[in-house]
Coordinates of C-alpha atoms in Angstrom, one line a residue:
M26 CA 0.0 0.0 0.0
K27 CA 1.3 3.4 -1.0
T28 CA 1.9 5.8 1.8
L29 CA -0.1 9.0 1.7
T30 CA 2.2 11.8 2.9
W31 CA 1.3 14.9 0.9
M32 CA -1.5 16.3 -1.2
W33 CA -1.7 19.0 -3.8
L34 CA -4.7 21.4 -4.0
W35 CA -5.7 22.5 -7.5
T36 CA -8.1 25.4 -7.7
S37 CA -10.1 26.9 -10.5
L38 CA -9.8 30.4 -9.2
L39 CA -7.6 33.2 -10.8
G40 CA -4.0 32.0 -10.8
G41 CA -5.1 28.9 -8.8
W42 CA -5.1 30.9 -5.6
A43 CA -7.8 32.4 -3.4
F44 CA -8.2 36.2 -3.3
C45 CA -8.7 37.0 0.4
Q46 CA -9.0 40.3 2.1
E47 CA -8.3 40.9 5.8
G48 CA -10.9 39.0 7.9
D49 CA -12.6 37.4 4.9
F50 CA -12.6 33.9 3.7
D51 CA -13.8 32.1 0.5
L52 CA -15.0 28.6 0.0
F53 CA -14.1 27.0 -3.3
E54 CA -14.0 23.6 -4.9
G55 CA -10.7 21.7 -5.0
K56 CA -9.3 18.5 -6.2
I57 CA -6.8 16.1 -4.5
D58 CA -4.0 14.3 -6.2
L59 CA -1.2 12.3 -4.7
L60 CA 2.5 13.2 -4.6
E61 CA 4.8 10.2 -4.6
D62 CA 7.4 11.9 -2.3
E63 CA 7.6 14.8 0.1
S64 CA 10.2 16.4 -2.1
D65 CA 7.6 16.7 -4.9
L66 CA 6.0 19.5 -2.8
D67 CA 9.1 21.8 -2.9
P68 CA 8.5 23.3 -6.4
L69 CA 4.8 23.8 -5.5
L70 CA 5.6 25.8 -2.4
E71 CA 7.5 28.2 -4.6
K72 CA 4.1 29.2 -6.0
K73 CA 3.3 31.1 -2.8
D74 CA 4.8 34.2 -4.5
A75 CA 2.0 34.0 -7.0
P76 CA -0.4 36.2 -5.1
R77 CA 1.9 39.2 -5.6
A78 CA 0.8 39.2 -9.3
I79 CA -2.6 40.4 -8.1
G80 CA -1.2 42.9 -5.5
L81 CA -1.3 40.7 -2.4
N82 CA 1.6 39.7 -0.2
L83 CA 0.5 36.4 1.3
D84 CA 2.3 33.8 3.4
L85 CA 0.8 30.5 2.5
D86 CA 0.9 27.8 5.1
L87 CA -0.5 24.5 3.9
D88 CA -1.7 22.2 6.7
F89 CA -3.4 19.0 5.5
E90 CA -5.4 16.5 7.5
I91 CA -6.3 13.1 6.0
S92 CA -8.8 10.7 7.6
D93 CA -7.8 7.1 8.4
F94 CA -6.7 5.3 5.2
N95 CA -6.3 1.9 6.8
G96 CA -7.4 -0.9 4.6
L97 CA -6.9 0.8 1.2
E98 CA -5.6 -1.4 -1.6
E99 CA -3.1 -0.5 -4.3
D100 CA -5.7 1.4 -6.4
V101 CA -5.7 4.0 -3.6
E102 CA -4.9 6.8 -6.1
E103 CA -8.1 6.2 -8.1
E104 CA -10.1 6.2 -4.8
V105 CA -8.7 9.4 -3.5
A106 CA -8.4 11.6 -6.7
R107 CA -11.8 13.1 -6.5
K108 CA -13.3 16.5 -5.6
V109 CA -13.5 17.8 -2.0
T110 CA -14.6 21.1 -0.5
V111 CA -11.7 23.2 0.9
S112 CA -12.0 26.1 3.3
I113 CA -9.4 28.9 3.0
V114 CA -9.4 31.1 6.1
A115 CA -7.5 34.3 5.8
T116 CA -6.4 36.0 9.0
A117 CA -4.6 39.3 9.1
I118 CA -1.1 39.2 10.7
G119 CA -0.1 42.7 9.8
E120 CA -1.2 45.6 7.7
E121 CA -0.3 43.9 4.4
H122 CA 0.4 40.3 5.2
T123 CA -2.3 37.6 5.4
A124 CA -1.7 34.0 6.6
I125 CA -3.8 31.3 4.9
T126 CA -4.3 27.9 6.5
T127 CA -5.8 25.3 4.3
V128 CA -7.3 22.2 5.7
A129 CA -8.5 19.5 3.3
K130 CA -10.5 16.5 4.5
T131 CA -11.6 13.5 2.5
T132 CA -12.9 10.1 3.3
P133 CA -12.0 7.6 0.6
K134 CA -14.5 4.9 -0.3
K135 CA -13.3 1.7 1.3
K136 CA -13.4 -1.7 -0.3
K137 CA -15.7 -3.9 1.7
G138 CA -14.5 -7.4 2.7
P139 CA -16.4 -10.5 1.8
K140 CA -19.9 -11.2 3.3
L141 CA -19.8 -12.8 6.7
S142 CA -22.0 -15.2 8.6
D143 CA -23.2 -14.6 12.1
E144 CA -20.6 -17.0 13.5
E145 CA -17.8 -15.1 11.7
I146 CA -19.0 -11.8 13.1
D147 CA -19.1 -13.3 16.6
D148 CA -15.5 -14.4 16.0
I149 CA -14.4 -10.9 15.1
L150 CA -16.2 -9.4 18.1
G151 CA -14.7 -12.0 20.4
G152 CA -11.2 -10.8 19.5
A153 CA -11.8 -7.4 21.1
E154 CA -14.0 -8.5 24.0
F155 CA -11.3 -8.4 26.6
Y156 CA -10.2 -4.9 25.6
I157 CA -13.7 -3.5 25.5
E158 CA -14.5 -5.0 28.9
Q159 CA -11.5 -3.2 30.3
V160 CA -12.5 0.1 28.7
M161 CA -16.1 -0.1 29.9
D162 CA -15.0 -1.2 33.4
Q163 CA -12.8 1.9 33.7
Q164 CA -15.7 4.2 32.8
V165 CA -18.0 2.7 35.4
A166 CA -15.2 2.5 38.0
I167 CA -15.1 6.3 38.3
P168 CA -18.6 6.9 39.7
Y169 CA -18.3 3.6 41.6
E170 CA -15.2 4.8 43.4
Q171 CA -16.7 8.2 44.0
I172 CA -19.8 6.7 45.7
L173 CA -17.6 4.5 47.9
A174 CA -15.5 7.6 48.9
H175 CA -18.4 10.0 49.5
G176 CA -21.2 7.7 50.6
R177 CA -21.4 6.1 54.0
L178 CA -22.3 2.6 52.9
D179 CA -22.2 -0.5 55.1
E180 CA -20.7 -3.7 53.8
E181 CA -23.9 -5.1 52.4
R182 CA -24.6 -2.0 50.3
R183 CA -21.0 -1.8 49.1
Q184 CA -21.5 -5.3 47.7
Q185 CA -24.7 -4.3 46.1
L186 CA -22.9 -1.3 44.5
L187 CA -20.2 -3.7 43.2
K188 CA -22.9 -5.8 41.5
A189 CA -24.4 -2.7 40.0
K190 CA -21.0 -1.8 38.6
E191 CA -20.6 -5.2 37.0
A192 CA -24.1 -5.1 35.6
T193 CA -23.5 -1.7 34.0
T194 CA -20.2 -2.8 32.6
K195 CA -21.8 -5.8 31.0
A196 CA -24.6 -3.6 29.5
L197 CA -22.1 -1.2 28.0
V198 CA -20.2 -4.1 26.4
E199 CA -23.4 -5.6 25.0
E200 CA -24.4 -2.2 23.6
W201 CA -21.1 -1.7 21.9
Q202 CA -21.2 -5.2 20.5
E203 CA -24.7 -4.6 19.0
K204 CA -23.6 -1.3 17.4
T205 CA -20.3 -2.8 16.1
R206 CA -22.1 -5.9 14.7
K207 CA -24.0 -3.7 12.3
E208 CA -20.8 -1.9 11.2
I209 CA -18.6 -4.9 10.6
P210 CA -20.1 -5.9 7.2
N211 CA -19.0 -2.5 5.8
W212 CA -15.4 -2.9 7.0
S213 CA -12.5 -3.9 4.9
E214 CA -10.8 -7.2 5.5
Q215 CA -7.8 -5.5 7.1
E216 CA -10.1 -3.8 9.7
R217 CA -11.8 -7.1 10.5
E218 CA -8.4 -8.9 10.9
R219 CA -7.2 -6.2 13.3
M220 CA -10.2 -6.8 15.6
R221 CA -9.8 -10.5 15.4
N222 CA -6.3 -9.9 16.9
G223 CA -7.7 -7.7 19.7
R224 CA -6.9 -4.3 18.2
V225 CA -9.7 -1.7 18.0
S226 CA -9.2 1.1 15.6
Q227 CA -11.2 3.5 17.7
S228 CA -12.0 3.2 21.4
P229 CA -15.6 3.4 22.5
S230 CA -16.8 7.0 23.2
Q231 CA -17.1 8.2 26.8
T232 CA -20.5 7.5 28.3
D233 CA -22.2 9.5 31.0
I234 CA -22.6 6.6 33.4
S235 CA -24.8 8.6 35.7
Q236 CA -27.5 8.6 33.0
H237 CA -27.2 5.0 32.0
K238 CA -30.4 3.2 32.6
V239 CA -28.8 0.2 34.4
W240 CA -26.7 2.3 36.7
K241 CA -29.6 4.7 37.5
K242 CA -32.0 1.9 38.3
A243 CA -29.4 0.3 40.6
L244 CA -28.7 3.5 42.5
E245 CA -32.4 4.2 42.9
S246 CA -32.8 0.9 44.8
L247 CA -29.5 1.3 46.7
L248 CA -29.6 5.0 47.8
T249 CA -32.3 7.3 48.9
A250 CA -32.8 10.6 47.0
E251 CA -31.3 12.5 49.9
E252 CA -28.2 10.2 50.0
Q253 CA -27.7 10.7 46.2
K254 CA -27.9 14.4 46.6
G255 CA -25.5 14.4 49.5
I256 CA -23.0 12.4 47.5
E257 CA -23.2 14.7 44.5
E258 CA -22.7 17.7 46.7
S259 CA -19.7 16.1 48.5
I260 CA -18.1 15.2 45.1
A261 CA -18.7 18.8 43.9
R262 CA -17.0 20.2 47.0
A263 CA -14.1 17.9 46.6
K264 CA -13.6 19.0 43.0
E265 CA -13.6 22.7 44.1
R266 CA -10.9 21.9 46.7
R267 CA -8.9 20.1 44.0
Q268 CA -9.2 23.0 41.6
E269 CA -8.0 25.3 44.4
A270 CA -5.1 23.0 45.2
L271 CA -4.1 22.8 41.5
M272 CA -4.2 26.5 41.1
Q273 CA -2.2 27.1 44.3
L274 CA 0.4 24.7 43.0
L275 CA 0.5 26.4 39.6
I276 CA 1.1 29.7 41.2
A277 CA 4.0 28.2 43.3
E278 CA 5.5 26.8 40.1
L279 CA 5.1 30.1 38.1
D280 CA 6.5 32.1 41.0
E281 CA 10.1 31.1 40.3
H282 CA 9.7 32.2 36.7
I283 CA 7.7 35.4 37.2
G284 CA 8.1 36.5 40.9
F285 CA 4.8 37.3 42.5
A286 CA 4.1 39.5 45.4
P287 CA 2.1 37.9 48.3
E288 CA -1.1 39.9 47.4
Q289 CA -0.8 38.9 43.8
R290 CA -0.8 35.2 44.8
Q291 CA -4.0 35.5 46.6
S292 CA -5.7 37.4 43.8
L293 CA -4.5 34.9 41.2
L294 CA -5.8 32.1 43.3
K295 CA -9.2 33.6 43.6
L296 CA -9.6 34.5 39.9
G297 CA -7.8 31.5 38.5
T298 CA -9.4 28.6 40.4
P299 CA -12.7 28.7 38.5
L300 CA -10.8 28.5 35.2
L301 CA -9.7 25.0 36.0
H302 CA -13.2 23.6 36.1
D303 CA -13.0 21.8 32.7
L304 CA -9.6 20.1 33.2
D305 CA -9.4 16.5 32.2
Q306 CA -11.4 14.2 34.5
S307 CA -8.2 12.4 35.6
Y308 CA -7.3 15.5 37.6
F309 CA -10.3 15.1 39.8
S310 CA -11.4 11.4 39.7
P311 CA -9.9 8.4 41.4
S312 CA -7.5 6.6 39.2
T313 CA -8.9 3.5 37.5
R314 CA -5.6 2.5 35.9
G315 CA -3.4 2.3 38.9
Y316 CA -1.3 5.4 38.1
T317 CA -2.0 8.9 37.0
S318 CA 0.3 12.0 36.6
I319 CA -0.1 15.7 36.2
N320 CA 1.8 18.1 34.0
V321 CA 1.8 21.7 35.1
P322 CA 1.9 23.1 31.5
N323 CA -1.6 21.5 31.0
I324 CA -2.9 23.5 33.9
F325 CA -1.2 26.7 32.8
E326 CA -2.8 26.5 29.3
K327 CA -6.2 27.0 31.0
I328 CA -5.3 30.4 32.4
E329 CA -2.4 31.9 30.4
N330 CA -4.7 33.9 28.1
S331 CA -6.9 35.3 30.8
S332 CA -6.8 39.1 30.7
R333 CA -8.3 39.2 34.2
L334 CA -5.1 37.5 35.5
T335 CA -2.5 39.3 33.5
K336 CA -4.0 42.7 34.6
L337 CA -2.8 41.8 38.1
L338 CA 0.9 41.8 36.9
D339 CA 3.3 44.6 36.3
D340 CA 5.0 45.1 32.9
G341 CA 8.0 42.9 33.7
Q342 CA 5.9 40.1 35.1
R343 CA 3.5 40.3 32.2
K344 CA 6.4 40.0 29.7
R345 CA 7.8 36.9 31.5
W346 CA 4.3 35.4 31.7
E347 CA 3.6 35.9 28.0
S348 CA 7.0 34.6 26.9
L349 CA 7.2 31.6 29.3
D350 CA 8.1 28.4 27.6
H351 CA 5.8 25.7 28.8
G352 CA 8.7 23.2 28.7
R353 CA 10.3 25.0 31.6
L354 CA 7.4 24.2 33.9
Q355 CA 7.5 21.2 36.2
R356 CA 6.5 17.9 34.7
N357 CA 6.0 14.5 36.2
R358 CA 9.6 13.4 35.7
G359 CA 13.0 14.3 37.1
Y360 CA 14.1 16.0 34.0
S361 CA 12.5 16.7 30.7
R362 CA 14.0 15.8 27.3
R363 CA 14.1 17.8 24.2
T364 CA 14.1 15.7 21.1
M365 CA 17.0 16.4 18.7
Q366 CA 15.9 17.6 15.3
S367 CA 17.3 15.8 12.3
D368 CA 16.8 16.6 8.6
D369 CA 15.9 13.6 6.5
K370 CA 17.9 15.0 3.6
L371 CA 21.0 15.6 5.8
K372 CA 24.1 13.9 4.4
L373 CA 27.3 13.8 6.4
R374 CA 30.3 12.4 4.7
T375 CA 33.2 13.0 7.1
E376 CA 33.7 13.0 10.9
V377 CA 34.5 16.7 10.7
E378 CA 31.0 17.4 9.2
A379 CA 29.4 15.2 11.8
E380 CA 31.1 16.9 14.7
L381 CA 30.2 20.4 13.3
H382 CA 26.6 19.3 13.0
I383 CA 26.4 18.0 16.5
G384 CA 28.2 21.1 17.7
R385 CA 25.6 23.4 16.2
I386 CA 22.8 21.4 17.8
L387 CA 24.5 21.6 21.2
A388 CA 25.2 25.3 20.8
D389 CA 21.5 25.9 20.2
A390 CA 20.6 23.8 23.3
A391 CA 23.1 25.7 25.4
N392 CA 21.7 29.0 24.4
K393 CA 18.2 27.8 25.5
E394 CA 19.7 26.7 28.8
R395 CA 21.3 30.1 29.3
E396 CA 18.1 31.9 28.5
Q397 CA 16.2 29.8 31.0
W398 CA 18.6 30.8 33.8
R399 CA 18.8 34.4 32.6
T400 CA 15.0 34.6 33.0
Y401 CA 15.2 33.1 36.5
M402 CA 17.9 35.5 37.7
E403 CA 16.0 38.4 36.1
T404 CA 13.0 37.3 38.3
R405 CA 15.2 37.2 41.4
L406 CA 16.7 40.6 40.5
E407 CA 13.2 42.2 40.1
L408 CA 12.1 40.6 43.4
V409 CA 15.0 42.0 45.3
C410 CA 14.7 45.4 43.8
R411 CA 10.9 45.5 44.5
V412 CA 11.2 44.3 48.1
S413 CA 14.2 46.3 49.2
Q414 CA 13.6 49.5 47.1
V415 CA 17.2 49.7 46.0
S416 CA 18.7 52.8 44.3
D417 CA 19.4 53.0 40.5
E418 CA 23.1 52.6 41.1
T419 CA 22.6 49.5 43.2
R420 CA 20.2 48.1 40.6
K421 CA 22.9 48.4 37.9
K422 CA 25.4 46.5 40.0
L423 CA 22.8 43.7 40.8
T424 CA 21.9 43.5 37.1
T425 CA 25.5 42.7 36.2
L426 CA 25.8 40.2 39.0
A427 CA 22.5 38.5 38.0
K428 CA 23.9 38.0 34.4
G429 CA 27.0 36.4 35.8
S430 CA 25.1 34.2 38.2
A431 CA 22.8 33.0 35.4
E432 CA 25.9 31.9 33.4
A433 CA 27.3 30.1 36.4
L434 CA 24.0 28.3 37.0
A435 CA 23.7 27.3 33.3
Q436 CA 27.3 26.1 32.8
S437 CA 27.0 23.0 34.9
N438 CA 23.9 21.8 33.1
I439 CA 25.5 22.6 29.7
D440 CA 28.5 20.5 30.6
N441 CA 26.3 17.6 31.6
M442 CA 24.3 18.0 28.4
H443 CA 27.4 17.9 26.2
Q444 CA 28.7 14.8 27.9
N445 CA 25.4 13.0 27.6
V446 CA 24.9 13.7 23.9
W447 CA 28.5 12.9 22.9
R448 CA 28.3 9.6 24.8
Q449 CA 25.2 8.7 22.8
V450 CA 26.8 9.3 19.4
K451 CA 30.1 7.8 20.2
D452 CA 31.4 5.4 17.5
I453 CA 28.5 6.3 15.2
S454 CA 29.6 6.7 11.6
P455 CA 28.9 10.0 9.8
A456 CA 26.6 8.3 7.4
D457 CA 24.5 6.8 10.2
L458 CA 24.4 9.9 12.4
P459 CA 21.2 11.5 10.9
N460 CA 19.1 8.4 11.7
R461 CA 20.7 8.1 15.1
L462 CA 19.8 11.7 16.0
K463 CA 16.2 10.8 15.6
N464 CA 16.4 8.3 18.5
I465 CA 18.3 10.4 21.1
S466 CA 17.4 13.5 22.9
I467 CA 18.9 16.3 25.0
P468 CA 18.2 16.0 28.8
T469 CA 17.2 19.3 30.3
Y470 CA 18.7 19.1 33.8
Y471 CA 17.4 21.3 36.6
S472 CA 19.7 22.3 39.5
R473 CA 16.9 22.2 42.0
G474 CA 16.9 22.0 45.7
N475 CA 13.7 21.1 47.5
G476 CA 11.9 20.7 44.1
R477 CA 12.4 24.2 42.9
F478 CA 15.0 26.6 41.5
S479 CA 16.7 27.6 44.8
Q480 CA 20.5 27.4 44.0
H481 CA 22.0 30.9 44.1
P482 CA 25.7 30.9 43.3
S483 CA 28.0 32.5 45.8
L484 CA 28.6 35.4 43.4
W485 CA 25.0 36.4 43.9
T486 CA 24.5 35.7 47.6
D487 CA 27.9 37.3 48.5
A488 CA 26.9 40.4 46.5
L489 CA 23.5 40.7 48.2
N490 CA 25.2 40.4 51.6
S491 CA 27.7 43.2 50.8
I492 CA 25.4 45.5 48.9
L493 CA 22.1 45.4 50.8
S494 CA 21.6 46.6 54.3
E495 CA 20.7 44.2 57.1
E496 CA 17.1 45.5 57.1
E497 CA 16.9 45.0 53.3
L498 CA 18.2 41.4 53.6
K499 CA 15.6 40.7 56.2
D500 CA 12.9 41.9 53.9
V501 CA 14.1 39.7 51.1
A502 CA 14.3 36.7 53.5
A503 CA 10.8 37.4 54.7
H504 CA 9.5 37.4 51.1
D505 CA 11.2 34.1 50.4
A506 CA 9.7 32.6 53.6
K507 CA 6.2 33.6 52.5
A508 CA 6.9 32.0 49.0
A509 CA 8.1 28.8 50.7
A510 CA 5.0 28.8 53.0
W511 CA 2.7 29.2 50.0
R512 CA 4.5 26.3 48.3
H513 CA 4.2 24.0 51.3
E514 CA 0.5 24.9 51.6
A515 CA 0.0 24.0 47.9
L516 CA 1.8 20.6 48.3
A517 CA -0.3 19.8 51.4
G518 CA -3.4 20.7 49.4
M519 CA -2.3 18.4 46.6
V520 CA -1.8 15.5 49.0
L521 CA -5.1 16.1 50.8
T522 CA -7.2 16.3 47.6
E523 CA -5.5 13.1 46.3
I524 CA -6.6 11.5 49.6
E525 CA -10.1 12.8 49.1
K526 CA -10.4 10.9 45.8
H527 CA -10.7 7.8 48.0
V528 CA -11.9 9.0 51.4
A529 CA -14.1 12.0 51.9
L530 CA -13.4 14.1 55.0
P531 CA -15.5 16.7 56.9
L532 CA -14.3 20.2 56.4
T533 CA -12.9 20.8 59.9
L534 CA -11.1 17.4 59.9
G535 CA -9.7 18.0 56.5
E536 CA -8.2 21.3 57.6
S537 CA -6.7 19.6 60.6
L538 CA -5.2 16.9 58.4
R539 CA -3.9 19.6 56.0
K540 CA -2.0 21.3 58.8
S541 CA -0.4 18.0 59.8
L542 CA 0.6 17.3 56.2
R543 CA 2.1 20.7 55.8
R544 CA 4.3 20.2 58.9
T545 CA 5.3 16.8 57.6
I546 CA 6.3 18.3 54.1
E547 CA 8.3 21.1 55.8
R548 CA 10.2 18.5 57.8
Y549 CA 10.9 15.9 55.0
E550 CA 10.8 17.8 51.7
T551 CA 14.6 17.7 51.3
E552 CA 14.5 13.9 51.7
F553 CA 11.5 13.5 49.3
D554 CA 13.4 15.3 46.6
R555 CA 16.5 13.2 47.2
T556 CA 14.6 9.9 47.2
F557 CA 12.2 10.6 44.4
S558 CA 12.4 12.3 41.1
S559 CA 11.6 16.0 41.0
G560 CA 7.9 16.5 40.9
W561 CA 6.9 13.6 43.2
Y562 CA 3.7 15.5 44.1
L563 CA 2.6 15.3 40.4
Q564 CA 2.5 11.5 40.5
S565 CA -0.2 9.5 42.1
Y566 CA 2.4 6.7 42.7
Y567 CA 4.4 8.9 45.1
C568 CA 2.0 11.8 45.9
C569 CA 0.9 10.5 49.3
I570 CA 4.4 9.9 50.7
P571 CA 3.7 12.7 53.3
L572 CA 0.8 10.7 54.5
E573 CA 3.0 7.7 54.9
M574 CA 5.5 9.7 57.0
L575 CA 2.6 11.2 59.0
Q576 CA 1.4 7.6 59.7
L577 CA 4.9 6.7 60.9
D578 CA 5.4 9.8 63.1
E579 CA 1.9 10.4 64.5
G580 CA -0.5 7.7 63.2
L581 CA -3.7 8.2 61.3
K582 CA -6.3 7.3 63.8
A583 CA -7.0 10.9 64.7
F584 CA -8.3 11.4 61.1
F585 CA -9.6 8.1 59.8
D586 CA -11.5 5.1 61.0
K587 CA -10.2 1.5 60.6
R588 CA -11.9 0.9 57.3
E589 CA -10.7 4.2 55.8
I590 CA -7.1 3.5 56.8
A591 CA -7.4 0.1 55.1
V592 CA -8.7 1.9 51.9
L593 CA -5.8 4.4 52.0
R594 CA -3.2 1.7 52.5
E595 CA -4.5 -0.1 49.5
R596 CA -5.1 2.9 47.2
C597 CA -2.6 5.6 48.3
L598 CA 0.2 4.0 50.3
A599 CA 0.8 0.7 48.4
H600 CA 4.1 2.0 47.0
T601 CA 5.3 4.4 49.6
G602 CA 5.9 2.3 52.7
Q603 CA 9.2 0.8 51.3
F604 CA 10.7 4.3 51.4
A605 CA 9.5 5.5 54.8
E606 CA 12.3 4.2 57.1
Q607 CA 15.0 5.3 54.7
I608 CA 13.6 8.8 54.5
R609 CA 13.3 9.0 58.2
R610 CA 16.9 7.9 58.8
Q611 CA 18.1 10.4 56.2
N612 CA 16.2 13.2 57.9
F613 CA 17.6 12.3 61.3
N614 CA 21.2 12.3 59.9
R615 CA 20.6 15.6 58.1
R616 CA 19.4 17.2 61.3
G617 CA 22.2 15.7 63.4
V618 CA 19.9 13.6 65.6
P619 CA 22.0 11.1 67.7
R620 CA 21.5 7.5 66.7
F621 CA 20.2 6.5 70.2
L622 CA 17.4 9.1 69.8
Q623 CA 16.4 7.9 66.3
R624 CA 13.2 6.0 66.9

């Protein structure tokens, strides 16, 4: 089967191009033909100068999307070469420049497979039965777990709820099978064979389980109307607290890149929390797959374009906010990796050419690393100047020192990056290097302490101690202490709301537990960051390690009953206990606690 990689749009309009004014768009008829190779597109792209003949200066950006072509035979060209409707949308990007994005969609006529008997259709459906059962079970598991967490059910009713879950899952599977049974006769033989082998081209769509007739009927007999309402309200309150915890964490993560004042944090929290309402369900619901993770950039995307939030920032903060690279925000791993770019047409003949090419790639990566630390030190500089109200002369001195400090912070990471990449390409021949570059990446190391950018080189700290007065130094230290307290409160909120996915807590008891979790985080955060990858609080696998340490130090009976503790040990603490004693010993040693007092 020939690979469809590129398409060419032929139009019947003047010069083959659309005449578009600012803010207007035209619909016209087009035709799709196949190009055998991506290189065939090069001469066509040169035609983007054609609009100048009619007095327009257009920048043409072709962006094509093709539907699934699985199952097409060798005569695919004949199937695809037919007329489609194309929308050309012109958007002004300057006084005289217009960007055009063209999206062409077509669904080729698929060749049907041979007719099937009922037994053969059953055989095809049977291949995907295990996978579909898993998918449907995960969908039903979310409301099931929520009712267990937020409803006070005795053992008998918990068993009835389990049966309702199983019955609903079975009904969903049967509905999918009935729907798919009608579609299989129109499938190609390749699609049928994939399903026989347990592969499903498209997963079943998400179902609103709360409205499914089997589930609704089961709950009506299991719970009173008042109980159902109470559970729904408890789930809604838990979601609101999770939104607030996520927003508070985001502010803590952004703080090191932008530098907020204490009053700004509170205002951002109040205005930003409602914007996270439509985050993916996995941020709020109990995990049905054993492991979930959070990426801060996904949260930032929900608020970054809010004018209500950016109005709270000064000019420098707003500039850093708008230019912030999402890749610099914390993710659920110790360090992120930037994939190395490699040109398919790249030809390297000698070792000198290969070394020069890798050198250019590393130089670009090093510049990005330096820019990251320049922005960080710029944030620190603005913070110190804002808090201590320094003179213009002092500011100039600190600006020079901040640049030197950024270079010092970046250099260690750059050295590590160079060693890592050269080690990966060692002994690779020049001819094989382009393909090798596609399979390696550049680690982005973070010199972080306590899970955040907190390493200030002696050049910077010594300068502050000599330039600022004692009172000014106290003001800076007080600001940093407030930022650290905000961060600890955010981490405690993340742990608490992760717990609430499995065990609901009354408001007063929840606040008491939050304070205990915050004290535990303050005590052990250094050990958490040494033991786990940076961003442990973003991973459901490790997120509840503070609860494990709280259990070890104080116990959990003040907050949970026996059944709830059993649930937490199964759902939240299954992977953290193995680290508890090690973390505790490291903490004792760091604080200089004598061995005979380590108990």
